[in-house]
Short mmCIF file of C-alpha atoms in Angstrom, two decimals:
data_model
loop_
_atom_site.label_atom_id
_atom_site.label_comp_id
_atom_site.label_asym_id
_atom_site.label_seq_id
_atom_site.Cartn_x
_atom_site.Cartn_y
_atom_site.Cartn_z
CA MET A 1472 90.41 118.02 87.89
CA GLN A 1473 92.28 115.68 85.54
CA ALA A 1474 93.66 116.52 82.11
CA ARG A 1475 93.14 113.66 79.67
CA HIS A 1476 95.24 112.83 76.67
CA LEU A 1477 95.96 109.70 74.64
CA VAL A 1478 99.62 108.85 74.79
CA ALA A 1479 100.31 105.43 73.33
CA ALA A 1480 98.92 102.75 71.10
CA VAL A 1481 98.87 99.21 72.50
CA PRO A 1482 98.73 96.08 70.31
CA ALA A 1483 95.24 94.65 69.93
CA LEU A 1484 96.37 91.39 71.48
CA LEU A 1485 96.43 93.16 74.85
CA ALA A 1486 93.17 92.72 76.75
CA LEU A 1487 93.12 94.17 80.24
CA VAL A 1488 89.92 95.01 82.03
CA ALA A 1489 89.90 98.27 83.99
CA CYS A 1490 89.63 96.72 87.43
CA SER A 1491 92.04 95.41 90.02
CA ASP A 1492 92.27 91.85 91.23
CA GLY A 1493 92.36 93.34 94.72
CA THR A 1494 96.00 92.76 95.56
CA SER A 1495 98.92 95.14 95.60
CA SER A 1496 102.64 94.65 95.31
CA SER A 1497 103.15 96.68 98.43
CA ASN A 1498 99.98 96.62 100.37
CA GLY A 1499 97.58 93.81 99.48
CA GLY A 1500 94.05 94.14 100.79
CA ASN A 1501 90.62 94.03 99.24
CA GLY A 1502 89.86 97.69 98.49
CA GLY A 1503 86.71 99.52 99.50
CA LYS A 1504 86.13 101.81 102.45
CA ASP A 1505 86.11 100.67 106.06
CA SER A 1506 83.91 102.16 108.77
CA GLU A 1507 87.08 103.93 109.93
CA ASP A 1508 89.48 104.96 107.20
CA ARG A 1509 93.05 104.84 108.46
CA ILE A 1510 96.14 106.11 106.71
CA TYR A 1511 99.73 105.69 107.88
CA TRP A 1512 102.73 107.54 106.52
CA ILE A 1513 106.41 108.00 107.19
CA ALA A 1514 107.40 111.63 107.64
CA SER A 1515 111.10 112.12 107.00
CA ASP A 1516 113.70 114.71 106.10
CA PHE A 1517 116.15 111.78 105.72
CA GLN A 1518 117.87 112.84 108.91
CA THR A 1519 115.08 111.65 111.21
CA GLY A 1520 111.83 109.80 110.63
CA GLU A 1521 108.39 109.46 112.23
CA LEU A 1522 105.43 107.16 111.69
CA ARG A 1523 102.26 109.23 111.62
CA SER A 1524 98.59 108.37 111.06
CA ALA A 1525 95.14 109.76 110.39
CA ALA A 1526 91.66 108.35 111.02
CA ASP A 1527 88.60 109.47 109.07
CA GLY A 1528 90.50 112.40 107.63
CA GLU A 1529 91.86 113.70 110.94
CA ALA A 1530 95.49 113.35 111.97
CA THR A 1531 96.04 111.43 115.20
CA ASP A 1532 98.72 112.27 117.77
CA LEU A 1533 100.91 109.37 116.62
CA ALA A 1534 104.51 110.47 116.02
CA LEU A 1535 106.52 107.27 116.53
CA GLU A 1536 110.23 107.62 115.86
CA VAL A 1537 111.45 105.32 113.09
CA TYR A 1538 114.59 105.12 111.00
CA LYS A 1539 115.23 108.06 108.67
CA ASP A 1540 114.86 105.84 105.58
CA ALA A 1541 111.76 103.71 106.12
CA LYS A 1542 108.64 102.59 104.27
CA VAL A 1543 105.21 101.64 105.65
CA PHE A 1544 102.96 98.83 104.37
CA SER A 1545 99.65 97.23 105.28
CA PHE A 1546 97.77 94.03 104.51
CA ASP A 1547 95.15 91.91 106.29
CA GLY A 1548 94.57 94.62 108.89
CA LYS A 1549 98.27 94.66 109.85
CA VAL A 1550 100.83 97.45 109.58
CA PHE A 1551 104.56 97.03 108.98
CA VAL A 1552 107.48 99.43 108.75
CA LEU A 1553 110.59 98.40 106.83
CA GLU A 1554 113.63 100.28 108.10
CA ARG A 1555 116.02 100.23 105.20
CA GLN A 1556 119.77 100.46 104.56
CA GLY A 1557 121.62 101.16 107.78
CA ALA A 1558 118.90 99.82 110.09
CA ASP A 1559 117.67 96.71 108.20
CA ASN A 1560 114.65 95.92 110.38
CA VAL A 1561 111.07 94.81 110.00
CA VAL A 1562 108.78 96.52 112.51
CA ARG A 1563 105.20 95.46 113.16
CA ILE A 1564 102.73 98.07 114.44
CA ASP A 1565 99.49 97.30 116.30
CA PRO A 1566 96.94 99.54 114.51
CA LYS A 1567 94.50 99.34 117.44
CA ALA A 1568 96.95 100.91 119.88
CA ASP A 1569 99.50 102.36 117.43
CA THR A 1570 102.29 100.67 119.38
CA VAL A 1571 105.25 98.53 118.33
CA VAL A 1572 104.62 94.77 118.43
CA TYR A 1573 108.23 93.95 117.53
CA GLN A 1574 111.32 95.27 115.77
CA GLU A 1575 113.29 92.40 114.23
CA SER A 1576 116.62 92.60 112.43
CA LEU A 1577 116.83 91.15 108.92
CA GLY A 1578 120.64 91.21 108.92
CA ASP A 1579 123.28 93.85 108.29
CA GLY A 1580 122.99 95.30 104.80
CA ALA A 1581 119.62 93.61 104.13
CA ASN A 1582 117.96 96.85 102.97
CA PRO A 1583 114.33 95.58 102.93
CA TYR A 1584 112.24 97.09 100.13
CA ASP A 1585 108.82 95.41 100.10
CA ILE A 1586 106.63 93.08 102.17
CA VAL A 1587 103.53 91.10 101.19
CA ALA A 1588 101.40 88.38 102.74
CA ALA A 1589 102.51 84.86 101.78
CA ASP A 1590 99.82 83.17 103.88
CA GLU A 1591 97.94 83.97 107.08
CA ASN A 1592 101.04 83.30 109.21
CA THR A 1593 103.90 84.31 106.93
CA ALA A 1594 105.07 87.37 105.01
CA LEU A 1595 107.58 87.62 102.16
CA VAL A 1596 110.16 90.42 102.26
CA ALA A 1597 112.41 91.53 99.38
CA LEU A 1598 115.94 92.30 100.60
CA ASN A 1599 117.43 94.68 98.06
CA GLY A 1600 120.88 94.66 99.63
CA ALA A 1601 121.16 90.94 100.35
CA ASP A 1602 120.00 89.55 96.98
CA LYS A 1603 117.35 87.35 98.49
CA ALA A 1604 113.71 87.22 99.53
CA VAL A 1605 112.88 85.92 102.99
CA PHE A 1606 109.78 84.40 104.52
CA VAL A 1607 109.21 85.84 107.99
CA GLY A 1608 106.72 84.93 110.70
CA ILE A 1609 103.99 87.54 110.94
CA ALA A 1610 103.70 86.90 114.68
CA ASP A 1611 107.38 87.46 115.51
CA GLY A 1612 109.15 88.87 112.42
CA LYS A 1613 111.79 86.13 112.49
CA VAL A 1614 113.16 84.72 109.24
CA LYS A 1615 111.83 81.23 108.56
CA LYS A 1616 113.29 80.60 105.11
CA SER A 1617 115.47 82.42 102.58
CA VAL A 1618 115.28 82.29 98.78
CA LYS A 1619 118.59 83.31 97.21
CA LEU A 1620 118.39 85.50 94.11
CA ASP A 1621 122.08 86.30 93.61
CA ARG A 1622 122.25 84.02 90.56
CA PHE A 1623 120.45 86.81 88.66
CA ALA A 1624 123.04 89.48 89.43
CA PRO A 1625 124.78 91.13 86.45
CA LYS A 1626 128.55 90.97 86.17
CA ASP A 1627 130.16 92.84 89.08
CA GLY A 1628 126.74 93.79 90.40
CA GLN A 1629 123.73 92.64 92.39
CA ALA A 1630 120.27 91.29 91.57
CA ASN A 1631 118.63 93.96 93.80
CA PRO A 1632 115.14 92.53 94.48
CA SER A 1633 112.77 95.42 95.08
CA ALA A 1634 108.98 95.18 94.61
CA ILE A 1635 106.71 92.13 94.98
CA ALA A 1636 103.36 91.32 93.38
CA VAL A 1637 101.27 88.30 94.35
CA ALA A 1638 99.04 86.52 91.84
CA GLY A 1639 97.82 82.94 91.56
CA GLY A 1640 99.77 81.61 94.53
CA LYS A 1641 103.08 83.00 93.29
CA ALA A 1642 105.16 86.04 94.14
CA TYR A 1643 106.74 88.03 91.32
CA VAL A 1644 109.79 89.95 92.50
CA THR A 1645 111.32 92.73 90.41
CA LEU A 1646 115.09 92.55 90.04
CA GLU A 1647 116.72 95.92 89.31
CA ARG A 1648 120.12 94.30 88.51
CA MET A 1649 122.53 97.12 89.31
CA ALA A 1650 126.27 97.28 88.73
CA ASN A 1651 128.07 100.38 90.01
CA TYR A 1652 124.67 102.04 90.50
CA VAL A 1653 123.74 101.56 86.83
CA ALA A 1654 120.87 99.26 85.89
CA ASP A 1655 121.55 96.44 83.44
CA PRO A 1656 119.57 96.81 80.17
CA VAL A 1657 117.77 93.55 80.99
CA GLY A 1658 115.57 93.67 84.08
CA MET A 1659 113.97 90.53 85.46
CA LEU A 1660 111.17 89.06 87.53
CA ALA A 1661 111.94 86.21 89.91
CA VAL A 1662 108.99 83.86 90.43
CA ILE A 1663 108.58 82.31 93.88
CA ASP A 1664 105.94 79.70 94.69
CA LEU A 1665 104.32 80.70 97.97
CA GLY A 1666 103.25 77.17 98.85
CA SER A 1667 106.64 75.48 98.53
CA GLN A 1668 108.52 78.71 99.32
CA THR A 1669 110.93 78.05 96.46
CA LEU A 1670 112.17 79.84 93.35
CA VAL A 1671 110.35 78.25 90.41
CA ASP A 1672 111.01 80.53 87.41
CA SER A 1673 112.31 83.84 86.12
CA VAL A 1674 111.27 86.30 83.42
CA LYS A 1675 113.59 88.51 81.38
CA LEU A 1676 112.22 91.98 80.71
CA ASP A 1677 113.13 94.23 77.80
CA CYS A 1678 113.71 97.20 80.07
CA ALA A 1679 116.16 98.65 82.60
CA ASP A 1680 115.41 99.04 86.31
CA PRO A 1681 112.00 97.41 86.89
CA ILE A 1682 111.28 99.36 90.04
CA ASP A 1683 107.67 98.37 90.78
CA VAL A 1684 105.05 95.78 89.84
CA GLU A 1685 101.29 95.57 90.43
CA PRO A 1686 98.74 92.89 89.56
CA PHE A 1687 95.89 94.53 87.65
CA GLY A 1688 93.21 93.15 85.36
CA GLY A 1689 94.75 89.67 85.31
CA LYS A 1690 98.18 90.93 84.23
CA LEU A 1691 101.33 92.14 85.97
CA ILE A 1692 102.00 95.81 85.27
CA VAL A 1693 105.70 96.64 85.56
CA ALA A 1694 107.15 100.14 85.89
CA CYS A 1695 110.68 100.28 84.51
CA LYS A 1696 112.35 103.53 85.47
CA GLY A 1697 115.23 103.21 83.03
CA THR A 1698 118.57 104.99 83.38
CA SER A 1699 120.02 108.49 83.46
CA SER A 1700 123.42 110.10 83.08
CA PHE A 1701 124.79 112.68 85.51
CA ASP A 1702 127.46 115.31 85.04
CA ALA A 1703 130.00 116.43 87.66
CA ASP A 1704 127.41 118.73 89.23
CA TRP A 1705 124.80 115.93 89.38
CA ASN A 1706 122.68 117.45 86.65
CA GLU A 1707 120.55 114.63 85.23
CA THR A 1708 120.03 113.67 81.60
CA SER A 1709 117.62 110.81 81.00
CA ASN A 1710 118.61 108.06 78.59
CA GLU A 1711 114.89 107.81 77.75
CA ASP A 1712 114.72 104.05 78.26
CA GLY A 1713 111.94 103.86 80.84
CA LYS A 1714 108.86 101.75 80.03
CA LEU A 1715 105.52 100.50 81.26
CA LEU A 1716 105.10 96.79 80.57
CA SER A 1717 102.27 94.27 80.86
CA VAL A 1718 103.26 90.67 81.63
CA ASP A 1719 100.87 87.74 81.43
CA PRO A 1720 101.62 85.62 84.54
CA ALA A 1721 100.34 82.47 82.79
CA THR A 1722 102.54 82.70 79.69
CA PHE A 1723 105.06 85.46 80.51
CA ASP A 1724 104.08 87.15 77.24
CA THR A 1725 105.11 90.79 77.55
CA VAL A 1726 103.66 93.90 75.89
CA THR A 1727 105.05 97.42 76.04
CA LEU A 1728 102.22 99.71 77.11
CA ALA A 1729 104.15 102.96 76.84
CA SER A 1730 107.71 104.19 76.49
CA GLU A 1731 109.32 107.01 78.43
CA LYS A 1732 109.04 109.12 75.27
CA ASP A 1733 105.30 108.43 75.13
CA LEU A 1734 104.84 109.37 78.78
CA LYS A 1735 107.37 112.24 78.70
CA ALA A 1736 108.54 110.89 82.07
CA LYS A 1737 109.99 107.83 83.76
CA PRO A 1738 107.34 105.54 85.30
CA SER A 1739 108.21 104.86 88.91
CA GLU A 1740 105.81 103.79 91.68
CA LEU A 1741 102.50 102.06 90.90
CA ALA A 1742 99.29 101.72 92.93
CA ALA A 1743 96.25 99.59 92.11
CA GLY A 1744 92.75 99.78 93.56
CA ASP A 1745 89.62 100.14 91.45
CA GLU A 1746 91.94 102.04 89.08
CA LEU A 1747 95.64 101.91 88.26
CA TRP A 1748 97.88 104.88 89.03
CA VAL A 1749 101.54 105.62 88.27
CA ALA A 1750 104.00 108.24 89.50
CA LEU A 1751 105.83 109.86 86.58
CA TYR A 1752 109.37 111.03 87.36
CA ARG A 1753 110.44 114.00 85.24
CA SER A 1754 113.28 115.34 87.38
CA TYR A 1755 114.16 115.69 91.03
CA GLY A 1756 111.20 117.32 92.79
CA ASP A 1757 108.95 116.98 89.74
CA GLU A 1758 107.03 113.70 89.92
CA PRO A 1759 103.29 114.02 89.19
CA VAL A 1760 100.74 111.20 89.19
CA ALA A 1761 98.55 109.80 86.42
CA LYS A 1762 95.60 107.44 86.30
CA LEU A 1763 95.90 104.80 83.58
CA ALA A 1764 93.09 103.28 81.53
CA ILE A 1765 94.32 100.29 79.55
CA GLY A 1766 92.21 99.35 76.52
CA GLU A 1767 92.60 96.70 73.86
CA SER A 1768 94.40 99.06 71.51
CA SER A 1769 95.22 102.17 73.51
CA LEU A 1770 96.50 103.53 76.78
CA THR A 1771 94.84 106.66 78.15
CA VAL A 1772 96.60 108.74 80.77
CA ASP A 1773 94.71 111.15 83.04
CA MET A 1774 97.08 113.49 84.87
CA VAL A 1775 96.01 114.05 88.47
CA THR A 1776 96.27 117.71 89.36
CA GLY A 1777 97.26 118.82 92.84
CA VAL A 1778 100.17 116.36 93.32
CA GLY A 1779 103.53 117.74 92.26
CA ASP A 1780 106.13 115.39 93.71
CA ALA A 1781 104.94 111.87 94.54
CA PHE A 1782 108.39 110.75 95.70
CA GLY A 1783 106.63 110.25 99.05
CA GLY A 1784 104.82 107.18 97.76
CA LEU A 1785 101.44 105.96 96.52
CA SER A 1786 98.77 103.71 97.99
CA ALA A 1787 95.35 102.84 96.59
CA LYS A 1788 92.19 101.50 98.20
CA GLY A 1789 89.00 101.19 96.16
CA SER A 1790 88.50 104.50 94.38
CA LEU A 1791 90.89 106.34 96.71
CA LEU A 1792 94.52 107.20 96.04
CA ALA A 1793 96.88 108.48 98.74
CA ALA A 1794 99.98 110.27 97.44
CA GLY A 1795 102.93 111.39 99.52
CA ASP A 1796 103.54 114.79 97.93
CA ARG A 1797 106.97 116.23 98.80
CA SER A 1798 106.47 119.44 96.79
CA TYR A 1799 108.83 122.04 98.21
CA GLY A 1800 106.96 124.34 100.59
CA ASN A 1801 103.69 122.49 100.02
CA SER A 1802 104.28 118.92 101.19
CA ALA A 1803 101.45 116.74 102.51
CA VAL A 1804 99.69 113.41 102.07
CA ARG A 1805 96.95 114.10 99.55
CA VAL A 1806 94.01 111.73 99.11
CA THR A 1807 92.08 111.82 95.85
CA ASP A 1808 88.70 110.31 94.98
CA GLY A 1809 87.95 110.59 91.30
CA ASP A 1810 89.04 114.06 90.19
CA LYS A 1811 88.96 115.65 93.64
CA ILE A 1812 91.42 115.96 96.50
CA VAL A 1813 89.31 114.94 99.49
CA GLU A 1814 91.92 114.97 102.28
CA THR A 1815 95.19 116.79 102.98
CA LEU A 1816 97.20 115.39 105.88
CA GLY A 1817 100.49 116.27 107.54
CA GLY A 1818 100.92 119.58 105.80
CA GLU A 1819 101.20 121.64 108.95
CA GLU A 1820 104.19 123.90 109.46
CA GLY A 1821 107.08 122.07 111.05
CA VAL A 1822 105.90 118.59 109.99
CA MET A 1823 108.42 116.68 107.89
CA PRO A 1824 107.33 115.76 104.34
CA PRO A 1825 105.94 112.29 103.60
CA ALA A 1826 108.35 109.59 102.44
CA SER A 1827 105.96 106.61 102.27
CA VAL A 1828 102.20 106.14 102.68
CA THR A 1829 99.66 103.33 102.99
CA PHE A 1830 96.00 102.87 103.68
CA LEU A 1831 95.20 100.41 106.46
CA LYS A 1832 94.04 97.39 104.49
#
């Protein structure tokens, strides 16, 4: 079941319909259910990692070794694994055979964070560690063109491109803008034209650490995680500067949907299908999920019960949400449909907790 409560007023100028435009910053795709529902996830204890999968609610025997810090993505019937800092590879998986098509290096220190379709032959990858986005061939994973984003770095820091949303022939790349591991108070979006494969604009955001972005209802929804302070024992105190924003891609007009104080948590990962979901970071190990309904003058938040720590990622497809729940002693990929958990995957004893999840799209 879901507990509903109204958390924030939104200016009447905001007009978002409660439906997705069918794309996703991480996964793309057109929603709906296929004749065979496939889910892929990375299982990791951050010492070792495995790519695992399930078909029609049943886990397969896939347990492909991948880098300990990796994320999995899917679009246009294709599956990709980004092996992050320390491996810096893009890996393409054949979903028919669950075998590796290629593993291609993106350069030392690249730290790839997100991948989306640019066209039928090309993908765009955000390189968090290299301050650029690169167009790679879908067929071979090789870099075809680079778009430098280092001009947006803060003083003594990096631009840190992270998530990508595609809308209207353009890619919108979130820039976390870190210096000494602290996010600059001004986050940004870099705007890349997918046709010319060039940087064409940028958007300043009144928030720190824009960590994810999703196109939804004709707008770009941005999750800004904000900042925290840590004492000598790594106890965390939030600076309560996280936000959910709505950005109009036509005008770049920006509206604050909710503050961290409204949400009583830091918005982190987003997922868009028929609905819009957000992971809400409260503290380490405590990251539940909420479904958002955005009206003309209000934002309604329905907390999804049964998911305690969504640090293992979110993916949406139609009415379904897959959450990588890393709850201590109760980790699994949990799939919800409406107010019900309809599948629990990878929760067997001895299986590492999920670190990233995607529907095959």
